[in-house]
Amino acid sequence: KKNYNKPINVLFPGRIIKEKGIIELVAACKELWSDGYKFKLNITGRIDLENKSSLNSNELKALSRNKNIIIKGYSENMKSVYKKTDIVILPSWREGLSKALLESASMGLPIITTDTPGCREVVKNNYSGLLVPVKNKEAIKKALSNLLSDYKLWRLYGENARNNVLENFTVEKI
């Protein structure tokens, strides 16, 4: 079993667009940092400027100026990213069956995501992670603070997430 990182690494694995919940996530994180929580928010995904929901250049600059946010951009090797991650959070407004969540779960990581189709199929609330309502900064903040404060719980969720993927999402079953 790996120990958690210091500071804790929280990963947002998705395109950097509003529909992925990045605005609510960053707002929740800023409040947690103000409350004294110590963690880094790692954003790994494409900056999709062609998408009407993309963050504008001022929003992207503001993210990059925050010392607690690391924008990694697109990665060809997500497995190496997940290996350095403690908690995954994807507060997407809508999703297909999320490849990022399946990969995260298969790596034994606890997940916070939205209670929406495509996410709730991968994450069982209070078993392999936490489900939050769409566009709800306060729920994101509460869920993240719960996991940041309880290492044993997040390890349990990670183990349950991995077992869920092995039992229900094998290539043969899909």
mmCIF file of C-alpha atoms in Angstrom:
data_model
loop_
_atom_site.group_PDB
_atom_site.id
_atom_site.type_symbol
_atom_site.label_atom_id
_atom_site.label_comp_id
_atom_site.label_asym_id
_atom_site.label_seq_id
_atom_site.Cartn_x
_atom_site.Cartn_y
_atom_site.Cartn_z
ATOM 1 C CA LYS A 1 0.000 0.000 0.000
ATOM 2 C CA LYS A 2 1.331 3.406 -0.880
ATOM 3 C CA ASN A 3 1.304 6.225 1.601
ATOM 4 C CA TYR A 4 -0.230 9.490 0.589
ATOM 5 C CA ASN A 5 1.802 12.332 -0.835
ATOM 6 C CA LYS A 6 2.775 15.417 1.117
ATOM 7 C CA PRO A 7 1.150 17.655 0.157
ATOM 8 C CA ILE A 8 -1.760 15.473 -0.921
ATOM 9 C CA ASN A 9 -2.227 15.336 -4.701
ATOM 10 C CA VAL A 10 -5.788 15.811 -5.904
ATOM 11 C CA LEU A 11 -6.271 15.169 -9.624
ATOM 12 C CA PHE A 12 -8.786 16.667 -12.038
ATOM 13 C CA PRO A 13 -8.499 14.434 -15.158
ATOM 14 C CA GLY A 14 -10.472 16.129 -17.908
ATOM 15 C CA ARG A 15 -10.646 18.769 -20.584
ATOM 16 C CA ILE A 16 -10.399 22.222 -19.082
ATOM 17 C CA ILE A 17 -13.946 23.330 -19.919
ATOM 18 C CA LYS A 18 -16.786 24.586 -17.744
ATOM 19 C CA GLU A 19 -18.939 21.457 -18.323
ATOM 20 C CA LYS A 20 -16.333 19.376 -16.490
ATOM 21 C CA GLY A 21 -17.050 21.372 -13.309
ATOM 22 C CA ILE A 22 -13.663 23.088 -13.165
ATOM 23 C CA ILE A 23 -15.086 26.451 -11.999
ATOM 24 C CA GLU A 24 -16.955 24.925 -9.040
ATOM 25 C CA LEU A 25 -13.981 22.723 -8.191
ATOM 26 C CA VAL A 26 -11.485 25.591 -8.095
ATOM 27 C CA ALA A 27 -13.877 27.724 -6.002
ATOM 28 C CA ALA A 28 -14.278 24.855 -3.497
ATOM 29 C CA CYS A 29 -10.510 24.298 -3.372
ATOM 30 C CA LYS A 30 -9.830 28.000 -2.750
ATOM 31 C CA GLU A 31 -12.126 27.881 0.278
ATOM 32 C CA LEU A 32 -10.426 24.719 1.575
ATOM 33 C CA TRP A 33 -6.980 26.309 1.174
ATOM 34 C CA SER A 34 -8.269 29.365 3.082
ATOM 35 C CA ASP A 35 -9.446 26.965 5.808
ATOM 36 C CA GLY A 36 -5.898 25.594 6.102
ATOM 37 C CA TYR A 37 -6.142 22.355 4.091
ATOM 38 C CA LYS A 38 -2.853 21.391 2.473
ATOM 39 C CA PHE A 39 -3.122 19.799 -0.967
ATOM 40 C CA LYS A 40 -2.235 20.441 -4.586
ATOM 41 C CA LEU A 41 -4.830 20.428 -7.361
ATOM 42 C CA ASN A 42 -3.300 18.823 -10.428
ATOM 43 C CA ILE A 43 -5.200 19.543 -13.645
ATOM 44 C CA THR A 44 -4.366 17.069 -16.381
ATOM 45 C CA GLY A 45 -6.299 17.542 -19.589
ATOM 46 C CA ARG A 46 -6.511 19.441 -22.829
ATOM 47 C CA ILE A 47 -7.069 23.149 -22.928
ATOM 48 C CA ASP A 48 -9.870 23.117 -25.506
ATOM 49 C CA LEU A 49 -10.005 26.715 -26.784
ATOM 50 C CA GLU A 50 -12.233 25.692 -29.711
ATOM 51 C CA ASN A 51 -14.972 24.637 -27.271
ATOM 52 C CA LYS A 52 -17.502 27.395 -26.431
ATOM 53 C CA SER A 53 -17.272 26.227 -22.815
ATOM 54 C CA SER A 54 -13.506 26.673 -22.629
ATOM 55 C CA LEU A 55 -12.080 28.881 -19.938
ATOM 56 C CA ASN A 56 -10.957 32.200 -21.352
ATOM 57 C CA SER A 57 -7.335 33.323 -21.275
ATOM 58 C CA ASN A 58 -7.831 35.421 -18.106
ATOM 59 C CA GLU A 59 -9.401 32.439 -16.287
ATOM 60 C CA LEU A 60 -6.545 30.185 -17.409
ATOM 61 C CA LYS A 61 -3.946 32.756 -16.290
ATOM 62 C CA ALA A 62 -5.623 33.033 -12.878
ATOM 63 C CA LEU A 63 -5.420 29.239 -12.485
ATOM 64 C CA SER A 64 -1.753 29.184 -13.440
ATOM 65 C CA ARG A 65 -0.929 31.938 -10.915
ATOM 66 C CA ASN A 66 -2.333 29.927 -7.986
ATOM 67 C CA LYS A 67 0.582 28.206 -6.189
ATOM 68 C CA ASN A 68 -1.682 25.284 -5.206
ATOM 69 C CA ILE A 69 -2.770 24.525 -8.785
ATOM 70 C CA ILE A 70 -0.564 22.660 -11.232
ATOM 71 C CA ILE A 71 -1.786 22.662 -14.823
ATOM 72 C CA LYS A 72 -0.119 19.717 -16.503
ATOM 73 C CA GLY A 73 -2.016 19.823 -19.800
ATOM 74 C CA TYR A 74 -2.652 16.717 -21.848
ATOM 75 C CA SER A 75 -0.793 13.522 -20.888
ATOM 76 C CA GLU A 76 -0.089 10.504 -23.073
ATOM 77 C CA ASN A 77 0.756 8.484 -19.958
ATOM 78 C CA MET A 78 -2.130 8.759 -17.512
ATOM 79 C CA LYS A 79 -0.963 5.696 -15.593
ATOM 80 C CA SER A 80 2.100 7.620 -14.390
ATOM 81 C CA VAL A 81 -0.178 10.542 -13.414
ATOM 82 C CA TYR A 82 -2.503 8.273 -11.415
ATOM 83 C CA LYS A 83 0.484 6.719 -9.616
ATOM 84 C CA LYS A 84 1.297 10.163 -8.151
ATOM 85 C CA THR A 85 -2.347 10.870 -7.235
ATOM 86 C CA ASP A 86 -4.160 10.457 -3.914
ATOM 87 C CA ILE A 87 -7.735 11.543 -4.726
ATOM 88 C CA VAL A 88 -9.469 12.019 -8.089
ATOM 89 C CA ILE A 89 -12.206 14.576 -8.592
ATOM 90 C CA LEU A 90 -14.282 15.079 -11.732
ATOM 91 C CA PRO A 91 -17.387 17.181 -11.000
ATOM 92 C CA SER A 92 -18.642 16.954 -14.574
ATOM 93 C CA TRP A 93 -22.094 18.267 -15.479
ATOM 94 C CA ARG A 94 -22.623 15.307 -17.827
ATOM 95 C CA GLU A 95 -20.510 12.368 -18.981
ATOM 96 C CA GLY A 96 -20.613 9.288 -21.097
ATOM 97 C CA LEU A 97 -19.092 6.305 -19.313
ATOM 98 C CA SER A 98 -16.005 8.136 -18.098
ATOM 99 C CA LYS A 99 -12.733 6.522 -19.138
ATOM 100 C CA ALA A 100 -10.865 8.731 -16.642
ATOM 101 C CA LEU A 101 -13.036 7.503 -13.765
ATOM 102 C CA LEU A 102 -12.635 3.856 -14.822
ATOM 103 C CA GLU A 103 -8.866 4.308 -15.025
ATOM 104 C CA SER A 104 -8.770 6.055 -11.641
ATOM 105 C CA ALA A 105 -10.833 3.321 -10.014
ATOM 106 C CA SER A 106 -8.685 0.593 -11.570
ATOM 107 C CA MET A 107 -5.654 2.281 -9.980
ATOM 108 C CA GLY A 108 -7.326 2.030 -6.568
ATOM 109 C CA LEU A 109 -8.018 5.738 -6.174
ATOM 110 C CA PRO A 110 -10.967 7.221 -4.314
ATOM 111 C CA ILE A 111 -13.146 9.408 -6.515
ATOM 112 C CA ILE A 112 -15.383 12.401 -6.039
ATOM 113 C CA THR A 113 -17.700 12.917 -8.997
ATOM 114 C CA THR A 114 -21.207 14.032 -9.794
ATOM 115 C CA ASP A 115 -24.393 12.056 -9.381
ATOM 116 C CA THR A 116 -25.020 11.980 -13.096
ATOM 117 C CA PRO A 117 -25.231 9.182 -15.699
ATOM 118 C CA GLY A 118 -21.779 7.954 -16.734
ATOM 119 C CA CYS A 119 -20.307 8.870 -13.343
ATOM 120 C CA ARG A 120 -22.661 7.087 -10.952
ATOM 121 C CA GLU A 121 -22.104 3.846 -12.891
ATOM 122 C CA VAL A 122 -18.430 3.923 -11.912
ATOM 123 C CA VAL A 123 -18.657 5.382 -8.396
ATOM 124 C CA LYS A 124 -20.918 3.956 -5.732
ATOM 125 C CA ASN A 125 -21.617 6.710 -3.199
ATOM 126 C CA ASN A 126 -20.027 6.153 0.226
ATOM 127 C CA TYR A 127 -18.490 2.905 -1.054
ATOM 128 C CA SER A 128 -15.930 3.659 -3.760
ATOM 129 C CA GLY A 129 -16.114 7.411 -3.563
ATOM 130 C CA LEU A 130 -18.491 10.294 -3.106
ATOM 131 C CA LEU A 131 -21.191 11.571 -5.442
ATOM 132 C CA VAL A 132 -22.100 15.247 -5.366
ATOM 133 C CA PRO A 133 -24.869 17.194 -7.113
ATOM 134 C CA VAL A 134 -24.005 18.895 -10.403
ATOM 135 C CA LYS A 135 -22.769 22.528 -10.173
ATOM 136 C CA ASN A 136 -22.611 22.427 -6.360
ATOM 137 C CA LYS A 137 -19.454 24.059 -4.972
ATOM 138 C CA GLU A 138 -20.485 23.491 -1.346
ATOM 139 C CA ALA A 139 -21.019 19.750 -1.892
ATOM 140 C CA ILE A 140 -17.635 19.497 -3.648
ATOM 141 C CA LYS A 141 -15.979 21.316 -0.741
ATOM 142 C CA LYS A 142 -17.641 19.054 1.846
ATOM 143 C CA ALA A 143 -16.783 15.840 -0.028
ATOM 144 C CA LEU A 144 -13.164 16.869 -0.553
ATOM 145 C CA SER A 145 -12.742 17.983 3.059
ATOM 146 C CA ASN A 146 -14.200 14.637 4.214
ATOM 147 C CA LEU A 147 -11.634 12.673 2.202
ATOM 148 C CA LEU A 148 -8.721 14.987 2.973
ATOM 149 C CA SER A 149 -9.468 14.521 6.681
ATOM 150 C CA ASP A 150 -9.785 10.728 6.648
ATOM 151 C CA TYR A 151 -6.906 8.793 5.083
ATOM 152 C CA LYS A 152 -8.363 5.417 6.136
ATOM 153 C CA LEU A 153 -11.670 6.212 4.441
ATOM 154 C CA TRP A 154 -10.019 7.245 1.223
ATOM 155 C CA ARG A 155 -7.883 4.069 1.169
ATOM 156 C CA LEU A 156 -11.057 1.985 1.728
ATOM 157 C CA TYR A 157 -12.855 3.799 -1.100
ATOM 158 C CA GLY A 158 -9.852 3.242 -3.365
ATOM 159 C CA GLU A 159 -9.799 -0.507 -2.646
ATOM 160 C CA ASN A 160 -13.557 -0.707 -3.218
ATOM 161 C CA ALA A 161 -13.221 1.279 -6.463
ATOM 162 C CA ARG A 162 -10.607 -1.142 -7.786
ATOM 163 C CA ASN A 163 -12.684 -4.182 -6.820
ATOM 164 C CA ASN A 164 -15.763 -2.669 -8.483
ATOM 165 C CA VAL A 165 -13.870 -2.204 -11.756
ATOM 166 C CA LEU A 166 -12.463 -5.741 -11.629
ATOM 167 C CA GLU A 167 -15.918 -7.210 -10.959
ATOM 168 C CA ASN A 168 -18.059 -5.082 -13.280
ATOM 169 C CA PHE A 169 -15.966 -3.451 -15.983
ATOM 170 C CA THR A 170 -13.749 -6.147 -17.449
ATOM 171 C CA VAL A 171 -13.364 -6.158 -21.245
ATOM 172 C CA GLU A 172 -15.447 -9.338 -21.369
ATOM 173 C CA LYS A 173 -18.362 -7.728 -19.498
ATOM 174 C CA ILE A 174 -18.291 -4.496 -21.485
#
